[in-house]
Amino acid sequence: MNSPSLNDIQALHDELFEDRPKKRGTALERIVALVFAALDEGDVRHQQLRRGPGRAAGHWIDVGVEHPLGLAIIECKQWKSLVDQDVLNSVCSRRDQLGATVAVVVSIVGFTAGAIAVAAEEGVLLLRVSRLAPDDHWHGIVKEIRMRGTFVAPAIVEMHWVAVNPAEAAALASDPEASWSFERDPFEDRVEAKNGTPAERLGDLLAQCPSPSEPGRYQHEVSLDDIRYVRISGTRVAVRALRWVEEITVSRIESVAGPASPGVILVERVTANGAEPIRVLMDHELRAWRIAEDRRLVSVGGVRRNQHTTD
């Protein structure tokens, strides 16, 4: 009986492809081809017969990737046991005979210590792919971001100056055209000293009364250190304080940011130090590709990757 990992790979293959191949191991090969296409590694092809420069003997490779730096050969092992050293030796031999620049071995279970040692010495990339369960924690890769925040929005709804001479202020208040002229940036506007030079900034005066954190309407007042002057409709008016009403609105927001579709495949790099997560592939990323009749990976829209070499 197959192990759960084998069953998971077969079930995922059946979800992604309409037909089930008869050859054992082809399901993983097809999935890996989709993975490398989704990773945008180059021109990907499933099952390819290659010959090295000047060689008559050919070698079948499970997945081949052409990129500007050369050929990558990918060996896929849909085994329920660890991939051993003999597989690594064979892959290295084929890499050298084909003149490939990169060799990759993919397993759904893992690799023996001997295989890992050969990979380290020969520069072979070892990958483990596994299907993710819906409730999987993604093995250290961020699945979603949850944010919870409280936002305090202050707004000044009333503001006026407290005049030294109330009668003067009352006369101006009776004039519907009277207004205090702000500069371009109101918070940079300044009151004037007696001699007409700029004094305190409006923003600095407001900052003396920090905004409350609870919702409601609040009245604030800041007394000036000395008599100051503001210009209201062209009239220079002596003032002694600034008074305003602030309205506080509090909003509490919770949001969850996640992928557009479920994660289905976890790709890990295996070394002597253990497995390091590289990428989680989403359902929509894998379904964006299909294997054409010539075994090359094309997008579902029929677009083929740029090919760097020909067979």
PDB file of C-alpha atoms in Angstrom:
ATOM      1  CA  MET A   1       0.000   0.000   0.000  1.00  0.00           C
ATOM      2  CA  ASN A   2       1.227   3.493  -0.808  1.00  0.00           C
ATOM      3  CA  SER A   3       2.223   5.836   1.960  1.00  0.00           C
ATOM      4  CA  PRO A   4       0.091   8.960   2.639  1.00  0.00           C
ATOM      5  CA  SER A   5       2.671  11.091   0.748  1.00  0.00           C
ATOM      6  CA  LEU A   6       2.279   9.002  -2.388  1.00  0.00           C
ATOM      7  CA  ASN A   7      -1.491   9.171  -2.113  1.00  0.00           C
ATOM      8  CA  ASP A   8      -1.349  12.944  -1.641  1.00  0.00           C
ATOM      9  CA  ILE A   9       0.745  13.411  -4.781  1.00  0.00           C
ATOM     10  CA  GLN A  10      -1.517  11.157  -6.813  1.00  0.00           C
ATOM     11  CA  ALA A  11      -4.638  12.959  -5.575  1.00  0.00           C
ATOM     12  CA  LEU A  12      -3.145  16.345  -6.445  1.00  0.00           C
ATOM     13  CA  HIS A  13      -2.187  15.082  -9.888  1.00  0.00           C
ATOM     14  CA  ASP A  14      -5.771  13.932 -10.485  1.00  0.00           C
ATOM     15  CA  GLU A  15      -7.008  17.414  -9.569  1.00  0.00           C
ATOM     16  CA  LEU A  16      -4.605  19.123 -11.962  1.00  0.00           C
ATOM     17  CA  PHE A  17      -4.730  16.731 -14.929  1.00  0.00           C
ATOM     18  CA  GLU A  18      -7.602  15.041 -16.727  1.00  0.00           C
ATOM     19  CA  ASP A  19      -5.811  11.752 -17.362  1.00  0.00           C
ATOM     20  CA  ARG A  20      -3.913   9.433 -15.051  1.00  0.00           C
ATOM     21  CA  PRO A  21      -0.607   8.125 -16.476  1.00  0.00           C
ATOM     22  CA  LYS A  22       0.113   4.405 -16.370  1.00  0.00           C
ATOM     23  CA  LYS A  23       3.828   4.777 -15.650  1.00  0.00           C
ATOM     24  CA  ARG A  24       4.661   4.909 -11.944  1.00  0.00           C
ATOM     25  CA  GLY A  25       6.278   8.180 -10.985  1.00  0.00           C
ATOM     26  CA  THR A  26       4.901  10.241 -13.871  1.00  0.00           C
ATOM     27  CA  ALA A  27       2.436  12.007 -11.561  1.00  0.00           C
ATOM     28  CA  LEU A  28       5.278  13.631  -9.617  1.00  0.00           C
ATOM     29  CA  GLU A  29       7.133  14.503 -12.825  1.00  0.00           C
ATOM     30  CA  ARG A  30       4.119  16.355 -14.167  1.00  0.00           C
ATOM     31  CA  ILE A  31       3.586  18.233 -10.926  1.00  0.00           C
ATOM     32  CA  VAL A  32       7.261  19.210 -10.749  1.00  0.00           C
ATOM     33  CA  ALA A  33       7.071  20.493 -14.328  1.00  0.00           C
ATOM     34  CA  LEU A  34       4.173  22.732 -13.270  1.00  0.00           C
ATOM     35  CA  VAL A  35       6.135  23.863 -10.219  1.00  0.00           C
ATOM     36  CA  PHE A  36       9.155  24.974 -12.257  1.00  0.00           C
ATOM     37  CA  ALA A  37       6.903  26.697 -14.770  1.00  0.00           C
ATOM     38  CA  ALA A  38       5.164  28.555 -11.938  1.00  0.00           C
ATOM     39  CA  LEU A  39       8.555  29.507 -10.484  1.00  0.00           C
ATOM     40  CA  ASP A  40       9.389  31.088 -13.862  1.00  0.00           C
ATOM     41  CA  GLU A  41      12.669  29.216 -14.127  1.00  0.00           C
ATOM     42  CA  GLY A  42      12.801  29.173 -17.925  1.00  0.00           C
ATOM     43  CA  ASP A  43      11.544  27.026 -20.806  1.00  0.00           C
ATOM     44  CA  VAL A  44      10.247  23.863 -19.089  1.00  0.00           C
ATOM     45  CA  ARG A  45       9.630  20.497 -20.726  1.00  0.00           C
ATOM     46  CA  HIS A  46       8.380  17.221 -19.248  1.00  0.00           C
ATOM     47  CA  GLN A  47      10.246  14.033 -20.288  1.00  0.00           C
ATOM     48  CA  GLN A  48      12.911  14.910 -22.782  1.00  0.00           C
ATOM     49  CA  LEU A  49      15.492  12.842 -24.699  1.00  0.00           C
ATOM     50  CA  ARG A  50      18.787  14.726 -24.700  1.00  0.00           C
ATOM     51  CA  ARG A  51      22.238  14.050 -26.135  1.00  0.00           C
ATOM     52  CA  GLY A  52      25.412  15.729 -25.050  1.00  0.00           C
ATOM     53  CA  PRO A  53      27.721  17.531 -27.496  1.00  0.00           C
ATOM     54  CA  GLY A  54      29.384  14.954 -29.774  1.00  0.00           C
ATOM     55  CA  ARG A  55      27.686  11.994 -28.074  1.00  0.00           C
ATOM     56  CA  ALA A  56      25.532   9.357 -29.722  1.00  0.00           C
ATOM     57  CA  ALA A  57      23.933   7.988 -26.567  1.00  0.00           C
ATOM     58  CA  GLY A  58      20.845   9.789 -25.386  1.00  0.00           C
ATOM     59  CA  HIS A  59      19.411  10.210 -21.906  1.00  0.00           C
ATOM     60  CA  TRP A  60      15.802  10.650 -20.885  1.00  0.00           C
ATOM     61  CA  ILE A  61      15.364  13.337 -18.266  1.00  0.00           C
ATOM     62  CA  ASP A  62      12.202  13.709 -16.212  1.00  0.00           C
ATOM     63  CA  VAL A  63      12.010  17.491 -16.466  1.00  0.00           C
ATOM     64  CA  GLY A  64      14.299  19.784 -18.413  1.00  0.00           C
ATOM     65  CA  VAL A  65      14.577  23.528 -18.025  1.00  0.00           C
ATOM     66  CA  GLU A  66      16.316  25.704 -20.613  1.00  0.00           C
ATOM     67  CA  HIS A  67      17.455  29.073 -19.345  1.00  0.00           C
ATOM     68  CA  PRO A  68      20.003  31.667 -20.537  1.00  0.00           C
ATOM     69  CA  LEU A  69      22.793  29.988 -18.547  1.00  0.00           C
ATOM     70  CA  GLY A  70      22.178  26.520 -19.994  1.00  0.00           C
ATOM     71  CA  LEU A  71      20.263  23.332 -19.251  1.00  0.00           C
ATOM     72  CA  ALA A  72      18.938  22.170 -15.878  1.00  0.00           C
ATOM     73  CA  ILE A  73      18.062  18.492 -15.568  1.00  0.00           C
ATOM     74  CA  ILE A  74      15.564  17.451 -12.906  1.00  0.00           C
ATOM     75  CA  GLU A  75      15.209  13.897 -11.614  1.00  0.00           C
ATOM     76  CA  CYS A  76      11.931  13.117  -9.814  1.00  0.00           C
ATOM     77  CA  LYS A  77      11.609  10.219  -7.374  1.00  0.00           C
ATOM     78  CA  GLN A  78       8.078   9.356  -6.302  1.00  0.00           C
ATOM     79  CA  TRP A  79       9.339   6.883  -3.727  1.00  0.00           C
ATOM     80  CA  LYS A  80       8.052   6.083  -0.274  1.00  0.00           C
ATOM     81  CA  SER A  81      11.672   5.625   0.865  1.00  0.00           C
ATOM     82  CA  LEU A  82      14.580   8.062   1.042  1.00  0.00           C
ATOM     83  CA  VAL A  83      16.452   8.731  -2.187  1.00  0.00           C
ATOM     84  CA  ASP A  84      19.898   7.162  -1.915  1.00  0.00           C
ATOM     85  CA  GLN A  85      23.443   7.907  -3.011  1.00  0.00           C
ATOM     86  CA  ASP A  86      23.232   5.773  -6.167  1.00  0.00           C
ATOM     87  CA  VAL A  87      20.575   8.119  -7.596  1.00  0.00           C
ATOM     88  CA  LEU A  88      22.819  11.119  -6.996  1.00  0.00           C
ATOM     89  CA  ASN A  89      25.777   9.428  -8.658  1.00  0.00           C
ATOM     90  CA  SER A  90      23.650   8.600 -11.697  1.00  0.00           C
ATOM     91  CA  VAL A  91      22.290  12.145 -11.959  1.00  0.00           C
ATOM     92  CA  CYS A  92      25.781  13.648 -11.738  1.00  0.00           C
ATOM     93  CA  SER A  93      26.966  11.332 -14.515  1.00  0.00           C
ATOM     94  CA  ARG A  94      24.083  12.340 -16.794  1.00  0.00           C
ATOM     95  CA  ARG A  95      24.631  16.020 -16.005  1.00  0.00           C
ATOM     96  CA  ASP A  96      28.261  15.774 -17.057  1.00  0.00           C
ATOM     97  CA  GLN A  97      27.526  13.762 -20.204  1.00  0.00           C
ATOM     98  CA  LEU A  98      24.795  16.169 -21.304  1.00  0.00           C
ATOM     99  CA  GLY A  99      26.821  19.264 -20.472  1.00  0.00           C
ATOM    100  CA  ALA A 100      24.035  20.538 -18.214  1.00  0.00           C
ATOM    101  CA  THR A 101      24.775  23.457 -15.924  1.00  0.00           C
ATOM    102  CA  VAL A 102      22.426  22.438 -13.106  1.00  0.00           C
ATOM    103  CA  ALA A 103      21.201  19.127 -11.695  1.00  0.00           C
ATOM    104  CA  VAL A 104      18.196  18.839  -9.371  1.00  0.00           C
ATOM    105  CA  VAL A 105      16.754  15.807  -7.605  1.00  0.00           C
ATOM    106  CA  VAL A 106      13.202  15.982  -6.239  1.00  0.00           C
ATOM    107  CA  SER A 107      11.747  13.656  -3.624  1.00  0.00           C
ATOM    108  CA  ILE A 108       8.458  13.544  -1.731  1.00  0.00           C
ATOM    109  CA  VAL A 109      10.093  11.941   1.324  1.00  0.00           C
ATOM    110  CA  GLY A 110      13.721  13.020   1.578  1.00  0.00           C
ATOM    111  CA  PHE A 111      17.299  11.817   1.064  1.00  0.00           C
ATOM    112  CA  THR A 112      19.808   9.589   2.799  1.00  0.00           C
ATOM    113  CA  ALA A 113      22.876  11.058   4.446  1.00  0.00           C
ATOM    114  CA  GLY A 114      25.019   9.630   1.634  1.00  0.00           C
ATOM    115  CA  ALA A 115      22.875  11.301  -1.027  1.00  0.00           C
ATOM    116  CA  ILE A 116      23.058  14.631   0.798  1.00  0.00           C
ATOM    117  CA  ALA A 117      26.843  14.330   1.021  1.00  0.00           C
ATOM    118  CA  VAL A 118      27.183  13.674  -2.721  1.00  0.00           C
ATOM    119  CA  ALA A 119      24.866  16.592  -3.489  1.00  0.00           C
ATOM    120  CA  ALA A 120      27.007  18.923  -1.382  1.00  0.00           C
ATOM    121  CA  GLU A 121      30.219  17.792  -3.096  1.00  0.00           C
ATOM    122  CA  GLU A 122      28.790  17.857  -6.629  1.00  0.00           C
ATOM    123  CA  GLY A 123      26.649  20.993  -6.388  1.00  0.00           C
ATOM    124  CA  VAL A 124      23.333  19.178  -6.896  1.00  0.00           C
ATOM    125  CA  LEU A 125      20.164  20.862  -5.628  1.00  0.00           C
ATOM    126  CA  LEU A 126      17.974  18.592  -3.513  1.00  0.00           C
ATOM    127  CA  LEU A 127      14.299  19.504  -3.262  1.00  0.00           C
ATOM    128  CA  ARG A 128      11.432  17.973  -1.333  1.00  0.00           C
ATOM    129  CA  VAL A 129       7.889  18.708  -2.433  1.00  0.00           C
ATOM    130  CA  SER A 130       4.832  17.902  -0.367  1.00  0.00           C
ATOM    131  CA  ARG A 131       1.157  18.627  -0.616  1.00  0.00           C
ATOM    132  CA  LEU A 132      -0.240  21.007   1.975  1.00  0.00           C
ATOM    133  CA  ALA A 133      -3.327  20.143   3.974  1.00  0.00           C
ATOM    134  CA  PRO A 134      -5.931  22.961   4.286  1.00  0.00           C
ATOM    135  CA  ASP A 135      -5.035  23.456   7.963  1.00  0.00           C
ATOM    136  CA  ASP A 136      -1.275  23.137   7.477  1.00  0.00           C
ATOM    137  CA  HIS A 137       0.899  25.784   9.125  1.00  0.00           C
ATOM    138  CA  TRP A 138       3.103  26.017   6.014  1.00  0.00           C
ATOM    139  CA  HIS A 139       6.272  25.041   7.892  1.00  0.00           C
ATOM    140  CA  GLY A 140       7.490  28.536   8.712  1.00  0.00           C
ATOM    141  CA  ILE A 141       6.320  30.271   5.530  1.00  0.00           C
ATOM    142  CA  VAL A 142       3.834  33.090   6.079  1.00  0.00           C
ATOM    143  CA  LYS A 143       0.358  31.906   5.104  1.00  0.00           C
ATOM    144  CA  GLU A 144      -1.584  35.053   5.908  1.00  0.00           C
ATOM    145  CA  ILE A 145      -1.199  38.362   7.688  1.00  0.00           C
ATOM    146  CA  ARG A 146      -3.754  39.333  10.323  1.00  0.00           C
ATOM    147  CA  MET A 147      -3.952  42.974  11.347  1.00  0.00           C
ATOM    148  CA  ARG A 148      -5.938  44.489  14.175  1.00  0.00           C
ATOM    149  CA  GLY A 149      -5.830  48.204  14.858  1.00  0.00           C
ATOM    150  CA  THR A 150      -7.539  51.093  16.530  1.00  0.00           C
ATOM    151  CA  PHE A 151      -7.527  54.307  14.523  1.00  0.00           C
ATOM    152  CA  VAL A 152      -8.191  57.635  16.213  1.00  0.00           C
ATOM    153  CA  ALA A 153      -9.338  60.353  13.803  1.00  0.00           C
ATOM    154  CA  PRO A 154      -9.364  63.880  15.298  1.00  0.00           C
ATOM    155  CA  ALA A 155     -11.179  66.743  13.572  1.00  0.00           C
ATOM    156  CA  ILE A 156     -11.391  70.391  14.609  1.00  0.00           C
ATOM    157  CA  VAL A 157     -14.991  71.475  14.171  1.00  0.00           C
ATOM    158  CA  GLU A 158     -14.808  74.926  15.779  1.00  0.00           C
ATOM    159  CA  MET A 159     -11.955  77.372  16.345  1.00  0.00           C
ATOM    160  CA  HIS A 160     -11.792  81.000  17.426  1.00  0.00           C
ATOM    161  CA  TRP A 161      -9.521  83.480  19.121  1.00  0.00           C
ATOM    162  CA  VAL A 162     -10.271  84.948  22.536  1.00  0.00           C
ATOM    163  CA  ALA A 163      -9.923  88.701  22.023  1.00  0.00           C
ATOM    164  CA  VAL A 164      -8.396  91.091  24.541  1.00  0.00           C
ATOM    165  CA  ASN A 165     -11.221  93.512  23.763  1.00  0.00           C
ATOM    166  CA  PRO A 166     -14.475  91.498  23.634  1.00  0.00           C
ATOM    167  CA  ALA A 167     -16.352  94.443  22.149  1.00  0.00           C
ATOM    168  CA  GLU A 168     -13.997  94.545  19.192  1.00  0.00           C
ATOM    169  CA  ALA A 169     -14.429  90.817  18.639  1.00  0.00           C
ATOM    170  CA  ALA A 170     -18.217  91.132  18.978  1.00  0.00           C
ATOM    171  CA  ALA A 171     -18.265  93.817  16.280  1.00  0.00           C
ATOM    172  CA  LEU A 172     -16.358  91.578  13.915  1.00  0.00           C
ATOM    173  CA  ALA A 173     -18.553  88.591  14.799  1.00  0.00           C
ATOM    174  CA  SER A 174     -21.621  90.537  13.686  1.00  0.00           C
ATOM    175  CA  ASP A 175     -20.106  90.915  10.231  1.00  0.00           C
ATOM    176  CA  PRO A 176     -20.995  87.792   8.210  1.00  0.00           C
ATOM    177  CA  GLU A 177     -18.061  88.506   5.898  1.00  0.00           C
ATOM    178  CA  ALA A 178     -15.501  88.536   8.695  1.00  0.00           C
ATOM    179  CA  SER A 179     -13.032  85.669   8.660  1.00  0.00           C
ATOM    180  CA  TRP A 180      -9.598  84.783   9.819  1.00  0.00           C
ATOM    181  CA  SER A 181      -7.351  84.399   6.767  1.00  0.00           C
ATOM    182  CA  PHE A 182      -5.213  81.281   6.862  1.00  0.00           C
ATOM    183  CA  GLU A 183      -1.958  81.044   5.035  1.00  0.00           C
ATOM    184  CA  ARG A 184      -1.309  78.299   2.511  1.00  0.00           C
ATOM    185  CA  ASP A 185      -0.711  75.740   5.292  1.00  0.00           C
ATOM    186  CA  PRO A 186      -3.011  76.648   8.210  1.00  0.00           C
ATOM    187  CA  PHE A 187      -0.832  74.896  10.789  1.00  0.00           C
ATOM    188  CA  GLU A 188       2.148  76.980   9.678  1.00  0.00           C
ATOM    189  CA  ASP A 189       0.181  80.229  10.081  1.00  0.00           C
ATOM    190  CA  ARG A 190       1.570  82.427  12.846  1.00  0.00           C
ATOM    191  CA  VAL A 191       0.176  85.011  15.177  1.00  0.00           C
ATOM    192  CA  GLU A 192       1.984  88.352  15.294  1.00  0.00           C
ATOM    193  CA  ALA A 193       3.914  90.031  18.066  1.00  0.00           C
ATOM    194  CA  LYS A 194       3.064  93.644  18.879  1.00  0.00           C
ATOM    195  CA  ASN A 195       5.744  94.905  16.445  1.00  0.00           C
ATOM    196  CA  GLY A 196       4.274  92.779  13.616  1.00  0.00           C
ATOM    197  CA  THR A 197       6.902  90.043  13.539  1.00  0.00           C
ATOM    198  CA  PRO A 198       5.757  86.403  13.313  1.00  0.00           C
ATOM    199  CA  ALA A 199       5.280  84.693  16.687  1.00  0.00           C
ATOM    200  CA  GLU A 200       3.826  81.269  17.635  1.00  0.00           C
ATOM    201  CA  ARG A 201       2.695  78.812  14.968  1.00  0.00           C
ATOM    202  CA  LEU A 202      -0.893  77.658  15.049  1.00  0.00           C
ATOM    203  CA  GLY A 203       0.304  74.033  14.919  1.00  0.00           C
ATOM    204  CA  ASP A 204       2.450  74.540  18.022  1.00  0.00           C
ATOM    205  CA  LEU A 205      -0.497  76.007  19.937  1.00  0.00           C
ATOM    206  CA  LEU A 206      -2.748  73.085  18.988  1.00  0.00           C
ATOM    207  CA  ALA A 207      -0.056  70.604  19.994  1.00  0.00           C
ATOM    208  CA  GLN A 208      -0.216  71.856  23.599  1.00  0.00           C
ATOM    209  CA  CYS A 209      -3.521  69.967  23.961  1.00  0.00           C
ATOM    210  CA  PRO A 210      -2.989  66.407  22.662  1.00  0.00           C
ATOM    211  CA  SER A 211      -6.004  64.722  21.109  1.00  0.00           C
ATOM    212  CA  PRO A 212      -7.910  62.379  23.475  1.00  0.00           C
ATOM    213  CA  SER A 213      -8.097  58.701  22.579  1.00  0.00           C
ATOM    214  CA  GLU A 214     -11.783  58.225  23.392  1.00  0.00           C
ATOM    215  CA  PRO A 215     -14.589  59.279  21.030  1.00  0.00           C
ATOM    216  CA  GLY A 216     -16.501  62.490  21.747  1.00  0.00           C
ATOM    217  CA  ARG A 217     -16.343  66.285  21.448  1.00  0.00           C
ATOM    218  CA  TYR A 218     -13.734  68.119  23.498  1.00  0.00           C
ATOM    219  CA  GLN A 219     -13.133  71.825  24.111  1.00  0.00           C
ATOM    220  CA  HIS A 220      -9.560  73.046  24.359  1.00  0.00           C
ATOM    221  CA  GLU A 221      -8.033  76.395  25.193  1.00  0.00           C
ATOM    222  CA  VAL A 222      -4.432  77.608  25.135  1.00  0.00           C
ATOM    223  CA  SER A 223      -3.472  80.926  26.705  1.00  0.00           C
ATOM    224  CA  LEU A 224      -0.761  82.962  24.987  1.00  0.00           C
ATOM    225  CA  ASP A 225       2.335  84.072  26.921  1.00  0.00           C
ATOM    226  CA  ASP A 226       1.791  87.655  25.829  1.00  0.00           C
ATOM    227  CA  ILE A 227      -0.714  89.625  23.825  1.00  0.00           C
ATOM    228  CA  ARG A 228      -0.658  88.541  20.198  1.00  0.00           C
ATOM    229  CA  TYR A 229      -2.379  89.790  17.108  1.00  0.00           C
ATOM    230  CA  VAL A 230      -4.275  88.106  14.282  1.00  0.00           C
ATOM    231  CA  ARG A 231      -5.738  89.603  11.148  1.00  0.00           C
ATOM    232  CA  ILE A 232      -9.458  89.110  10.710  1.00  0.00           C
ATOM    233  CA  SER A 233     -10.803  90.474   7.432  1.00  0.00           C
ATOM    234  CA  GLY A 234      -7.888  92.889   7.310  1.00  0.00           C
ATOM    235  CA  THR A 235      -8.380  94.141  10.878  1.00  0.00           C
ATOM    236  CA  ARG A 236      -5.527  93.555  13.326  1.00  0.00           C
ATOM    237  CA  VAL A 237      -7.111  92.180  16.497  1.00  0.00           C
ATOM    238  CA  ALA A 238      -5.331  91.671  19.852  1.00  0.00           C
ATOM    239  CA  VAL A 239      -5.884  88.151  21.252  1.00  0.00           C
ATOM    240  CA  ARG A 240      -4.959  86.393  24.475  1.00  0.00           C
ATOM    241  CA  ALA A 241      -5.919  82.757  23.827  1.00  0.00           C
ATOM    242  CA  LEU A 242      -6.934  80.188  21.225  1.00  0.00           C
ATOM    243  CA  ARG A 243     -10.058  78.114  21.828  1.00  0.00           C
ATOM    244  CA  TRP A 244     -11.301  75.202  19.733  1.00  0.00           C
ATOM    245  CA  VAL A 245     -13.618  72.188  19.747  1.00  0.00           C
ATOM    246  CA  GLU A 246     -12.260  68.838  18.635  1.00  0.00           C
ATOM    247  CA  GLU A 247     -14.319  65.836  17.596  1.00  0.00           C
ATOM    248  CA  ILE A 248     -12.731  62.412  18.066  1.00  0.00           C
ATOM    249  CA  THR A 249     -13.844  59.396  16.030  1.00  0.00           C
ATOM    250  CA  VAL A 250     -12.436  55.968  16.920  1.00  0.00           C
ATOM    251  CA  SER A 251     -12.507  53.067  14.463  1.00  0.00           C
ATOM    252  CA  ARG A 252     -11.447  49.525  15.252  1.00  0.00           C
ATOM    253  CA  ILE A 253     -10.465  47.485  12.207  1.00  0.00           C
ATOM    254  CA  GLU A 254      -9.519  43.853  11.738  1.00  0.00           C
ATOM    255  CA  SER A 255      -8.254  42.542   8.398  1.00  0.00           C
ATOM    256  CA  VAL A 256      -6.773  39.342   7.025  1.00  0.00           C
ATOM    257  CA  ALA A 257      -4.534  39.363   3.955  1.00  0.00           C
ATOM    258  CA  GLY A 258      -3.904  36.024   2.329  1.00  0.00           C
ATOM    259  CA  PRO A 259      -3.264  34.403  -1.057  1.00  0.00           C
ATOM    260  CA  ALA A 260      -5.785  34.466  -3.881  1.00  0.00           C
ATOM    261  CA  SER A 261      -6.141  30.691  -3.720  1.00  0.00           C
ATOM    262  CA  PRO A 262      -5.123  27.871  -1.369  1.00  0.00           C
ATOM    263  CA  GLY A 263      -1.519  26.788  -1.073  1.00  0.00           C
ATOM    264  CA  VAL A 264      -1.136  23.269  -2.465  1.00  0.00           C
ATOM    265  CA  ILE A 265       2.590  22.501  -2.718  1.00  0.00           C
ATOM    266  CA  LEU A 266       5.441  23.246  -0.320  1.00  0.00           C
ATOM    267  CA  VAL A 267       8.896  23.315  -1.924  1.00  0.00           C
ATOM    268  CA  GLU A 268      11.834  22.767   0.445  1.00  0.00           C
ATOM    269  CA  ARG A 269      15.585  22.618  -0.082  1.00  0.00           C
ATOM    270  CA  VAL A 270      17.254  19.705   1.695  1.00  0.00           C
ATOM    271  CA  THR A 271      20.804  19.975   3.053  1.00  0.00           C
ATOM    272  CA  ALA A 272      22.807  18.402   5.835  1.00  0.00           C
ATOM    273  CA  ASN A 273      21.297  21.031   8.141  1.00  0.00           C
ATOM    274  CA  GLY A 274      17.743  19.927   7.381  1.00  0.00           C
ATOM    275  CA  ALA A 275      14.916  21.162   5.159  1.00  0.00           C
ATOM    276  CA  GLU A 276      14.611  24.881   4.418  1.00  0.00           C
ATOM    277  CA  PRO A 277      11.270  26.181   3.070  1.00  0.00           C
ATOM    278  CA  ILE A 278      11.658  27.931  -0.286  1.00  0.00           C
ATOM    279  CA  ARG A 279       8.179  28.580  -1.604  1.00  0.00           C
ATOM    280  CA  VAL A 280       4.539  27.645  -1.295  1.00  0.00           C
ATOM    281  CA  LEU A 281       2.866  27.284  -4.691  1.00  0.00           C
ATOM    282  CA  MET A 282      -0.772  28.323  -4.902  1.00  0.00           C
ATOM    283  CA  ASP A 283      -3.529  26.441  -6.663  1.00  0.00           C
ATOM    284  CA  HIS A 284      -3.989  29.193  -9.253  1.00  0.00           C
ATOM    285  CA  GLU A 285      -0.243  29.253  -9.989  1.00  0.00           C
ATOM    286  CA  LEU A 286      -0.162  25.571 -10.869  1.00  0.00           C
ATOM    287  CA  ARG A 287      -3.410  25.706 -12.834  1.00  0.00           C
ATOM    288  CA  ALA A 288      -2.019  28.549 -14.956  1.00  0.00           C
ATOM    289  CA  TRP A 289       0.083  26.001 -16.875  1.00  0.00           C
ATOM    290  CA  ARG A 290      -0.491  22.867 -18.924  1.00  0.00           C
ATOM    291  CA  ILE A 291       1.693  20.348 -20.721  1.00  0.00           C
ATOM    292  CA  ALA A 292       1.349  20.678 -24.504  1.00  0.00           C
ATOM    293  CA  GLU A 293       1.571  17.804 -26.993  1.00  0.00           C
ATOM    294  CA  ASP A 294       5.275  18.471 -27.512  1.00  0.00           C
ATOM    295  CA  ARG A 295       5.670  18.159 -23.698  1.00  0.00           C
ATOM    296  CA  ARG A 296       6.561  21.815 -23.230  1.00  0.00           C
ATOM    297  CA  LEU A 297       4.885  23.851 -20.529  1.00  0.00           C
ATOM    298  CA  VAL A 298       2.560  26.521 -21.878  1.00  0.00           C
ATOM    299  CA  SER A 299       0.171  28.865 -20.135  1.00  0.00           C
ATOM    300  CA  VAL A 300      -3.505  28.042 -20.194  1.00  0.00           C
ATOM    301  CA  GLY A 301      -3.839  30.915 -22.674  1.00  0.00           C
ATOM    302  CA  GLY A 302      -1.556  29.040 -25.059  1.00  0.00           C
ATOM    303  CA  VAL A 303       1.538  31.222 -24.587  1.00  0.00           C
ATOM    304  CA  ARG A 304       4.800  29.299 -24.766  1.00  0.00           C
ATOM    305  CA  ARG A 305       7.904  30.368 -22.948  1.00  0.00           C
ATOM    306  CA  ASN A 306      10.809  31.739 -24.990  1.00  0.00           C
ATOM    307  CA  GLN A 307      12.966  28.830 -26.040  1.00  0.00           C
ATOM    308  CA  HIS A 308      16.719  29.202 -25.758  1.00  0.00           C
ATOM    309  CA  THR A 309      17.733  26.062 -27.664  1.00  0.00           C
ATOM    310  CA  THR A 310      16.168  23.572 -30.048  1.00  0.00           C
ATOM    311  CA  ASP A 311      16.274  19.810 -29.886  1.00  0.00           C
TER     312      ASP A 311
END
